[in-house]
Short mmCIF file of N, CA, C and O and ligand atoms in Angstrom, two decimals:
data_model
loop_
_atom_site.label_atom_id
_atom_site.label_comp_id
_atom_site.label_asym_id
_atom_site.label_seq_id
_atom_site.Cartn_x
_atom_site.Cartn_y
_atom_site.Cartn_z
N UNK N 1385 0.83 -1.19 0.00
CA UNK N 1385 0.00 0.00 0.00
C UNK N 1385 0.87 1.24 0.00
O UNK N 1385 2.09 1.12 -0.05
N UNK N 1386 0.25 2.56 0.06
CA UNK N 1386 0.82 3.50 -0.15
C UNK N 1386 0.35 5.00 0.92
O UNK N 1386 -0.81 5.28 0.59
N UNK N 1387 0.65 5.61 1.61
CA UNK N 1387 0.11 6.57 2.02
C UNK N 1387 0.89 8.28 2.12
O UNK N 1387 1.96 8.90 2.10
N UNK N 1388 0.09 8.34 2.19
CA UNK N 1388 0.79 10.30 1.58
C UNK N 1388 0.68 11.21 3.50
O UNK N 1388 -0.13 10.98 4.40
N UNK N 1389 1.58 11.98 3.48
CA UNK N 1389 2.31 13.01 4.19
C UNK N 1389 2.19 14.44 3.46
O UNK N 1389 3.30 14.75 3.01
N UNK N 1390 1.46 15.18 3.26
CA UNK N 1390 0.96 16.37 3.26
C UNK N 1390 1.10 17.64 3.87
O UNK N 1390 1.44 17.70 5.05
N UNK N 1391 0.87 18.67 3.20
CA UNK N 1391 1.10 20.17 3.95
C UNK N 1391 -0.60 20.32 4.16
O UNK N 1391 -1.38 19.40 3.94
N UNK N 1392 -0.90 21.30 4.50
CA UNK N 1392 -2.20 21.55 4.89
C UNK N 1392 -3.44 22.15 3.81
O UNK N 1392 -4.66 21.99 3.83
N UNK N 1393 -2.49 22.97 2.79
CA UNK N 1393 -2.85 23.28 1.73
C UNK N 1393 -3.21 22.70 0.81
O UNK N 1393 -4.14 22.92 0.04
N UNK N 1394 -1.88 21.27 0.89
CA UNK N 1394 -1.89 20.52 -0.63
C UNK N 1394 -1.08 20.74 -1.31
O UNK N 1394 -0.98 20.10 -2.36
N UNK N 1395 -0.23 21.68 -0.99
CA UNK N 1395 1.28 22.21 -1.88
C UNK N 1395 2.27 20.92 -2.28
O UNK N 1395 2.52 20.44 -3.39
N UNK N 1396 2.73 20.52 -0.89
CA UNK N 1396 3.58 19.36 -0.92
C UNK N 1396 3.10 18.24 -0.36
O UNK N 1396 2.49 18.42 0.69
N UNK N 1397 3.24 16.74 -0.90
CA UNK N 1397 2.91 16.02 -0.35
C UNK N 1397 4.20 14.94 -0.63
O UNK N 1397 4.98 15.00 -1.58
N UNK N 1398 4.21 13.99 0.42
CA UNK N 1398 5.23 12.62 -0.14
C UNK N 1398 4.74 11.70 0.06
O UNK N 1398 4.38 11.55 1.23
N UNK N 1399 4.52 10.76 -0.76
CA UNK N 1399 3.90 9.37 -1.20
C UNK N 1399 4.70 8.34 -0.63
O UNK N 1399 5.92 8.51 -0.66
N UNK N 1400 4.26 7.33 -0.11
CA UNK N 1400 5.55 6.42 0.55
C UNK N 1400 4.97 4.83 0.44
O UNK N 1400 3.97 4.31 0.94
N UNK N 1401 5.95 4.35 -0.37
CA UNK N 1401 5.42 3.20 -1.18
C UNK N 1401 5.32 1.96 0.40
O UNK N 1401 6.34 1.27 0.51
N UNK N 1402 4.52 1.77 1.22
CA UNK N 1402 5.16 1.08 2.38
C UNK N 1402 3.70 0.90 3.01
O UNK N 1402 2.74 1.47 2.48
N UNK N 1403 3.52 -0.16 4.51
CA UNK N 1403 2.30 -0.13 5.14
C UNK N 1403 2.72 0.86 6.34
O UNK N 1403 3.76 1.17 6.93
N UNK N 1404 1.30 1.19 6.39
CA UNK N 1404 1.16 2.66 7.26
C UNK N 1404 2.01 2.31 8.77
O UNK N 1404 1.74 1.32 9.45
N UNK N 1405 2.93 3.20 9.10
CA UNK N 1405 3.45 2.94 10.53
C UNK N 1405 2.54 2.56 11.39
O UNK N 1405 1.41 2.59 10.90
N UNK N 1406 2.58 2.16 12.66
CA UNK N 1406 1.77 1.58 13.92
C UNK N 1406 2.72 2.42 14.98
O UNK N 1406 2.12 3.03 15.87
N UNK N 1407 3.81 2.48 14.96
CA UNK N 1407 4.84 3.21 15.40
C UNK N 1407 5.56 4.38 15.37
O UNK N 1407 6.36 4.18 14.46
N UNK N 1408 5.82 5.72 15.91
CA UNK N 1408 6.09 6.43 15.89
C UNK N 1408 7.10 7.26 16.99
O UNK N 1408 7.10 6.89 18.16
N UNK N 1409 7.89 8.30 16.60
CA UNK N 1409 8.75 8.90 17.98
C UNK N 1409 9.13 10.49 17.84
O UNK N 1409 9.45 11.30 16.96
N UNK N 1410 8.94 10.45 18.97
CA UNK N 1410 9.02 12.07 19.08
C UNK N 1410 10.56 12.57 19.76
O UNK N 1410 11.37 11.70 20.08
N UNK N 1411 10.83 13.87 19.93
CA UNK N 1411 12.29 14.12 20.16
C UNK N 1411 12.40 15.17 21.52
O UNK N 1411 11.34 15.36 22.13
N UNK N 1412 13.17 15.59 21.84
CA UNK N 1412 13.59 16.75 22.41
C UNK N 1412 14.21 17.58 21.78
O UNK N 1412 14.37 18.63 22.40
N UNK N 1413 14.57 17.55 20.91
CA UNK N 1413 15.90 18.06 20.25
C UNK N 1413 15.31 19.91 20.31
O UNK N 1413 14.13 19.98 20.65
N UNK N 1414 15.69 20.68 20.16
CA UNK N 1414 15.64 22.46 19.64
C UNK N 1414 14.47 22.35 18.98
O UNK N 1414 13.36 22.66 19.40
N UNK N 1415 14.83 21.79 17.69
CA UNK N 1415 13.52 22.15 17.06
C UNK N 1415 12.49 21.12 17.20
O UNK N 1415 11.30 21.41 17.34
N UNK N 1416 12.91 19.97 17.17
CA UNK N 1416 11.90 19.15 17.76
C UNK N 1416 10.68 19.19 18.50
O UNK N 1416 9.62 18.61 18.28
N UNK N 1417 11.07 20.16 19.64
CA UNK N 1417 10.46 20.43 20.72
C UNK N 1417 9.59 21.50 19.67
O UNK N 1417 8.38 21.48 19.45
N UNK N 1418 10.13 21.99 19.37
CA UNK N 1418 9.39 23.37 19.01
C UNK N 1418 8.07 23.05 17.79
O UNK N 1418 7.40 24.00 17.37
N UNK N 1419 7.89 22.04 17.46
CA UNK N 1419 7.46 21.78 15.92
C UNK N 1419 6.32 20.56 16.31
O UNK N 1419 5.14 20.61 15.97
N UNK N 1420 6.94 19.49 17.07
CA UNK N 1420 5.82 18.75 17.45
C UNK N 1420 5.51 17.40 16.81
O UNK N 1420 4.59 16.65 17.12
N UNK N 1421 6.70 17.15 15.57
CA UNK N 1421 6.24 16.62 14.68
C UNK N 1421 6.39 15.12 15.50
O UNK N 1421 6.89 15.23 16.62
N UNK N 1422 6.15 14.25 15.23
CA UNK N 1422 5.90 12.49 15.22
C UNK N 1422 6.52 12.39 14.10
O UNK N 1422 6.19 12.90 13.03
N UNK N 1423 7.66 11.58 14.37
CA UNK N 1423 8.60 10.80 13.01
C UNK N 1423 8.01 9.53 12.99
O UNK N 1423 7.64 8.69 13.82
N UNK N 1424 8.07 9.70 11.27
CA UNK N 1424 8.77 7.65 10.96
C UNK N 1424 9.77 8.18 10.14
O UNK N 1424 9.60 9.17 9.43
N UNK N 1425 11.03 7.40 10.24
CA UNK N 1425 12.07 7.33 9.24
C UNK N 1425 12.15 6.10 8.13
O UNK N 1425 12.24 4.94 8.53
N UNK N 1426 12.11 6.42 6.63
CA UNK N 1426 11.97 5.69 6.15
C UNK N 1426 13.06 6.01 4.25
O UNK N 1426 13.26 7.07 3.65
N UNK N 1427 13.45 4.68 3.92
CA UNK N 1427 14.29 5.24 3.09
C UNK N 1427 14.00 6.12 1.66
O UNK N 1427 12.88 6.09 1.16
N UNK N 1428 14.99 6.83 1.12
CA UNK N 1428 14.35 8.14 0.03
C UNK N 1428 13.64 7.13 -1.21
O UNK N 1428 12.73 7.47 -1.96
N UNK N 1429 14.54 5.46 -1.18
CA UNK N 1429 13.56 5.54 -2.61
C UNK N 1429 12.13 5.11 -2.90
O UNK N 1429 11.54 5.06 -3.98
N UNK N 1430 11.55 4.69 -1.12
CA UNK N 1430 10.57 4.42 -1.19
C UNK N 1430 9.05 5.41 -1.71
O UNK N 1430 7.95 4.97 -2.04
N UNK N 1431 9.53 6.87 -1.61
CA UNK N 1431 8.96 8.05 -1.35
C UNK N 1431 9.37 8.99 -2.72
O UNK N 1431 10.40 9.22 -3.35
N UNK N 1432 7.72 9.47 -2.81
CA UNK N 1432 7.47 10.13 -4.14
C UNK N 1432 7.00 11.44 -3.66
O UNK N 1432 5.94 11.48 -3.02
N UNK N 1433 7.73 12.61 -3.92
CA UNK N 1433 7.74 13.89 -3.61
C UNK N 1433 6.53 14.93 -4.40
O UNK N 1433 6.34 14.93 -5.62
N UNK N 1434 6.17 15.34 -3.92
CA UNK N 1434 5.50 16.76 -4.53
C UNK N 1434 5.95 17.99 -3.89
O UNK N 1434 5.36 18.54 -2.96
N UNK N 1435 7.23 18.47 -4.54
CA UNK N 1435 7.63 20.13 -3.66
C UNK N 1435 7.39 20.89 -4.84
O UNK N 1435 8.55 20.67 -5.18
N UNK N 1436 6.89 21.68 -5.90
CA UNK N 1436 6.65 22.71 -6.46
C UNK N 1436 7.64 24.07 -6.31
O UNK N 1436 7.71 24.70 -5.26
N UNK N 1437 8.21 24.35 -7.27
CA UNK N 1437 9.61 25.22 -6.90
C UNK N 1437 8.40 26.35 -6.33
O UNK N 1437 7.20 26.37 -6.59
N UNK N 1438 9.20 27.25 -5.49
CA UNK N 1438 8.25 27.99 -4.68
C UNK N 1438 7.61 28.12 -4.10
O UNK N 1438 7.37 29.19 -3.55
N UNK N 1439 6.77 26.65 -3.85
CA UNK N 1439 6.21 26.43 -2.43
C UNK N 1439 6.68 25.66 -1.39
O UNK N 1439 6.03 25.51 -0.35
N UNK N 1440 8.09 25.00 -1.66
CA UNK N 1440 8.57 24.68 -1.22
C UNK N 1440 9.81 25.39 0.15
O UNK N 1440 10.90 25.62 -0.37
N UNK N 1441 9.79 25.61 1.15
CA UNK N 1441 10.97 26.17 2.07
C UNK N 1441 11.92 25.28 2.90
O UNK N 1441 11.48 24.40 3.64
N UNK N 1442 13.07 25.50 2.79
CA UNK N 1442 14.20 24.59 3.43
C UNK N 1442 14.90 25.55 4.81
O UNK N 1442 15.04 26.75 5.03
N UNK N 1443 15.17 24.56 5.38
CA UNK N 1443 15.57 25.31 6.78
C UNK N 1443 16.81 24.30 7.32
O UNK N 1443 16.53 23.10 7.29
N UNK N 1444 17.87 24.57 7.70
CA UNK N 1444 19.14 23.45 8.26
C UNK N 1444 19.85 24.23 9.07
O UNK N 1444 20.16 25.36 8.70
N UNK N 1445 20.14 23.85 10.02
CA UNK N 1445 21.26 24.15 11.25
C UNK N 1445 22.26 23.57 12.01
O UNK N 1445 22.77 22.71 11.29
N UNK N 1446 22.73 23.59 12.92
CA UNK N 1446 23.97 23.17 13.36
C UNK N 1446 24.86 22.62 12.31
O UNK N 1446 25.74 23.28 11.76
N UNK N 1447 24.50 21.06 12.01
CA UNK N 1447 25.68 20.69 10.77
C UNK N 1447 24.70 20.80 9.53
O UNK N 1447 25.34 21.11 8.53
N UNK N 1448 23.81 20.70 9.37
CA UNK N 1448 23.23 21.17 8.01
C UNK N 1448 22.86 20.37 7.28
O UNK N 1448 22.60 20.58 6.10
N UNK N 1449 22.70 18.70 8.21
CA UNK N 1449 22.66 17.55 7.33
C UNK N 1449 21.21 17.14 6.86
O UNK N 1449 20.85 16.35 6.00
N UNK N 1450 20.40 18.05 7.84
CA UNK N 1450 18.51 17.60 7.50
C UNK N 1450 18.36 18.97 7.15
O UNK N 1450 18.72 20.00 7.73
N UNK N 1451 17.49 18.68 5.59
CA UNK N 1451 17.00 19.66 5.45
C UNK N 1451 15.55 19.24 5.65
O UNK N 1451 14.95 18.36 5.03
N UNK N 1452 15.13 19.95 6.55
CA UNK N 1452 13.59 20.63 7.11
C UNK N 1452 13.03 21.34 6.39
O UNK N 1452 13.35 22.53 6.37
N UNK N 1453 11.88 20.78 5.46
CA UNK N 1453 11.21 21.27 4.94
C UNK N 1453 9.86 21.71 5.18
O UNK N 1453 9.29 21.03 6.03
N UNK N 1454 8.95 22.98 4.51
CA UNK N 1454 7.82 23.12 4.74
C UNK N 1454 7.57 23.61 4.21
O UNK N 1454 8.47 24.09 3.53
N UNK N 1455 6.26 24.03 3.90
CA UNK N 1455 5.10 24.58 2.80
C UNK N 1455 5.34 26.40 3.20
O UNK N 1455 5.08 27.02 4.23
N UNK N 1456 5.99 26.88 1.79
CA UNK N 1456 5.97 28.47 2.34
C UNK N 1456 4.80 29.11 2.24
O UNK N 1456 4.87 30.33 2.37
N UNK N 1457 3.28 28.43 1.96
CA UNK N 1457 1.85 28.62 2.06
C UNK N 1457 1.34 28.49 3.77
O UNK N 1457 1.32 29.56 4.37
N UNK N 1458 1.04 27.59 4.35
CA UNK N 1458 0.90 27.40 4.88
C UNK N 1458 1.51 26.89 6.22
O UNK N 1458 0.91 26.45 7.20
N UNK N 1459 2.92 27.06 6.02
CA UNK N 1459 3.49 26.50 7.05
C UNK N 1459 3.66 25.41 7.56
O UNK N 1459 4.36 25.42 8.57
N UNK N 1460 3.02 23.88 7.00
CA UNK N 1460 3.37 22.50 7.47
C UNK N 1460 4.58 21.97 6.81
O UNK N 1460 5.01 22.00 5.66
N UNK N 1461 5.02 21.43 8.01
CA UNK N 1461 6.11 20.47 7.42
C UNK N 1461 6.20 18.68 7.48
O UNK N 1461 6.70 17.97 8.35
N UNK N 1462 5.75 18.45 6.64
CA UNK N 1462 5.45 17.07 6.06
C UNK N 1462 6.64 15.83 5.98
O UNK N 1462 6.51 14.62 6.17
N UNK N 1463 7.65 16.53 5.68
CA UNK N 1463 8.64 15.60 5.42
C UNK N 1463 10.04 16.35 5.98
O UNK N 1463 10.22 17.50 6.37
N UNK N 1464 10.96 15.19 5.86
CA UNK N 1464 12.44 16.23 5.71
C UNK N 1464 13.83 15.43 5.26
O UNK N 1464 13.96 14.39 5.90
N UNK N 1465 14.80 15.65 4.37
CA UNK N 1465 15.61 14.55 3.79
C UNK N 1465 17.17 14.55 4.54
O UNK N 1465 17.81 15.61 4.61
N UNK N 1466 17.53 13.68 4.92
CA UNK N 1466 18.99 13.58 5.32
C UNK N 1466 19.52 12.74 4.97
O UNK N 1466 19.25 12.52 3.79
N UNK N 1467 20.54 11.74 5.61
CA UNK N 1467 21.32 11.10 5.35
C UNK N 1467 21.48 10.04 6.55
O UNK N 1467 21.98 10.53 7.55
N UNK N 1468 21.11 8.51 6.65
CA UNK N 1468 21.53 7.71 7.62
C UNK N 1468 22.88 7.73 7.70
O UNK N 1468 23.68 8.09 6.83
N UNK N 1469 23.14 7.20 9.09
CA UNK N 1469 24.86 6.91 9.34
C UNK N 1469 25.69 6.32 8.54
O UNK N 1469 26.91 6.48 8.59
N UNK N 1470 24.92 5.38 7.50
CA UNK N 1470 26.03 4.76 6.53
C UNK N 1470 25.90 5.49 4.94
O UNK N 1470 26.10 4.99 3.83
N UNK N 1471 25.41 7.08 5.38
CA UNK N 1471 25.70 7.81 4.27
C UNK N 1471 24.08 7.27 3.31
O UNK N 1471 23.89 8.05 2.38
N UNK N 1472 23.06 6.24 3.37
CA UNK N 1472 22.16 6.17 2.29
C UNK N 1472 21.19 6.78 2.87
O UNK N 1472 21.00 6.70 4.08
N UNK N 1473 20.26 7.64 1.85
CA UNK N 1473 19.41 9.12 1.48
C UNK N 1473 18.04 8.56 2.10
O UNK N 1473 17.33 7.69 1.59
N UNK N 1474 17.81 9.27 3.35
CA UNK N 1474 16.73 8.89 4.48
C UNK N 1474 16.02 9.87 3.91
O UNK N 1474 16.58 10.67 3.15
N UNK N 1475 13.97 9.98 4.33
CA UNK N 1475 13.49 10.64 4.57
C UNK N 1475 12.59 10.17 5.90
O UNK N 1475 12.20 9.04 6.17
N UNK N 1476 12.41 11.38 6.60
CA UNK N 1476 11.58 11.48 7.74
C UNK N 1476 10.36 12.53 7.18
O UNK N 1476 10.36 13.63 6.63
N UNK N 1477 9.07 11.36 7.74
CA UNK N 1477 7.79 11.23 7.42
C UNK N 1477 6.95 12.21 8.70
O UNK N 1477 6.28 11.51 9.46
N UNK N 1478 6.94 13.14 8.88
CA UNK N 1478 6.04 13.92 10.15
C UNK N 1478 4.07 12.83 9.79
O UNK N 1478 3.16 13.08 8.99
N UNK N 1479 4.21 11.91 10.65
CA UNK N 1479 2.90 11.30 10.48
C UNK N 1479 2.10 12.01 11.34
O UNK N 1479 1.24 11.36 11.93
N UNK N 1480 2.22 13.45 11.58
CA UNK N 1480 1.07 14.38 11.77
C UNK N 1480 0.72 14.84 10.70
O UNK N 1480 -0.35 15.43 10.76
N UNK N 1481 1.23 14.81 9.67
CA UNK N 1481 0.80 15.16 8.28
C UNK N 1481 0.17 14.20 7.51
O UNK N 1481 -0.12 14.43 6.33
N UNK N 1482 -0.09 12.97 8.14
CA UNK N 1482 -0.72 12.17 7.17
C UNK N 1482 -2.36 11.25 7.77
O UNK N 1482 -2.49 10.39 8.64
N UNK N 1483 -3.39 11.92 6.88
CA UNK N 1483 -4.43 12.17 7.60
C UNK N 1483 -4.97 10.54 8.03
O UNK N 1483 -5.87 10.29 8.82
N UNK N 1484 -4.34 9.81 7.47
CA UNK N 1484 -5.05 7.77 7.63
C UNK N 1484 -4.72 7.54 9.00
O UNK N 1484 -5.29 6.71 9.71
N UNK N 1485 -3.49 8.51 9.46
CA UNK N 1485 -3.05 7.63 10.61
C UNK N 1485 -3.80 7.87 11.82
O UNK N 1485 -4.14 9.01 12.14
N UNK N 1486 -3.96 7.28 12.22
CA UNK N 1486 -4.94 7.05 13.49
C UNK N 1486 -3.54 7.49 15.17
O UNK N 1486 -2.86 6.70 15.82
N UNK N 1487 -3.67 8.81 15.27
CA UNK N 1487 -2.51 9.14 16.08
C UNK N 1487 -2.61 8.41 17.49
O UNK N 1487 -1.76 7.91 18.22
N UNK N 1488 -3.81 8.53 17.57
CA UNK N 1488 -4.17 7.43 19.08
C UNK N 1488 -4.09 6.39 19.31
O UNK N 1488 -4.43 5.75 20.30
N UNK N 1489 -3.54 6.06 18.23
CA UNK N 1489 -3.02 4.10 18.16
C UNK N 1489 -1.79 4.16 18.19
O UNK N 1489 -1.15 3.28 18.77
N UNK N 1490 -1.17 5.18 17.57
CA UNK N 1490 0.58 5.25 17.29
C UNK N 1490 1.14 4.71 19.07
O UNK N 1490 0.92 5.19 20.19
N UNK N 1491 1.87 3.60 18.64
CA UNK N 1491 3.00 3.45 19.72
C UNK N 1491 3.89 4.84 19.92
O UNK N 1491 3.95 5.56 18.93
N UNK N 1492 4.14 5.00 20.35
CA UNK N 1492 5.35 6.32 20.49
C UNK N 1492 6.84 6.09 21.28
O UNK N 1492 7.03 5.78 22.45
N UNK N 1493 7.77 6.35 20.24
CA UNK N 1493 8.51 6.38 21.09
C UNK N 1493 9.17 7.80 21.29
O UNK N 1493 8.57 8.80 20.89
N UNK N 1494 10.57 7.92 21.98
CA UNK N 1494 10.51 9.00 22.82
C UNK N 1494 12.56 9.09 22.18
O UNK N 1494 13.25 8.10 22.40
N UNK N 1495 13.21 10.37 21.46
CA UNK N 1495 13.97 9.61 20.91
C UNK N 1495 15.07 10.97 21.80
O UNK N 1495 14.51 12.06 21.70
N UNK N 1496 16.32 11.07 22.54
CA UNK N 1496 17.02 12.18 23.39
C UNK N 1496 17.57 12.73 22.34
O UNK N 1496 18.62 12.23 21.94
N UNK N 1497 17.15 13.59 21.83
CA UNK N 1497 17.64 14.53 20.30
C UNK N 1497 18.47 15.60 20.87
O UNK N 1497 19.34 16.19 20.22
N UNK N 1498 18.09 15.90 22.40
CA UNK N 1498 18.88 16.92 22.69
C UNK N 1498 20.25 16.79 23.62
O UNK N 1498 20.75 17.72 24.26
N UNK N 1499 20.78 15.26 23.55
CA UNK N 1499 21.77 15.13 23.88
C UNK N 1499 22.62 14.59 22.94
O UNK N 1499 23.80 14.33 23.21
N UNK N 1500 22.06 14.37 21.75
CA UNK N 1500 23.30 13.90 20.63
C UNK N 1500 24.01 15.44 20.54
O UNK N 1500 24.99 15.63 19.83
ZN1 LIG F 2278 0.83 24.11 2.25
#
């Protein structure tokens, strides 16, 4: 199956060729905290993008390795692309953006973002 990760508008969405998580984790990290999102991490080639030049906004800090993306319409951020430890092209899925998932079922886990 397949389920989509969305901005609020409809600007951007990412398609993710996979069955819907049951599982999910949240962070401490800076922005983490600040944003709210519920990750799944899952790899880039499973996932089919919709960013539209211009509605698209990128945001990166400390080392610069995730770019954090979001809808310069509306402000959701749906997805975001980095790099796992052995260097192959991750994306993280904000499954608050994706309307199937049933958030009250999500396992959660809990991930110390602000001590790496
Ligand atoms: Zn939007």
């Amino acid at each position: 199956m397949t389920y989509t990760s969305s901005c609020h508008c409809g600007a951007l969405s990412a398609t993710v060729d996979e069955e819907l998580p049951t599982q999910g984790m949240t962070c401490n990290c800076s922005i983490c905290r600040r944003k709210g999102n519920i990750h799944h991490f899952t790899s880039a080639d499973k996932v089919a993008f919709n960013k539209p030049e211009g509605k698209v906004r990128e945001y990166t800090f400390n080392k610069h390795k995730i770019r954090h993306q979001f809808c310069a319409d509306c402000g959701c951020a749906p997805f975001a692309e980095g790099e796992a430890p052995n260097g192959a092209a991750m994306v993280e899925i904000n499954l608050r953006c994706v309307p199937e998932c049933d958030l009250s079922k999500l396992e959660i886990g809990e991930f110390d973002g602000a001590s790496v």
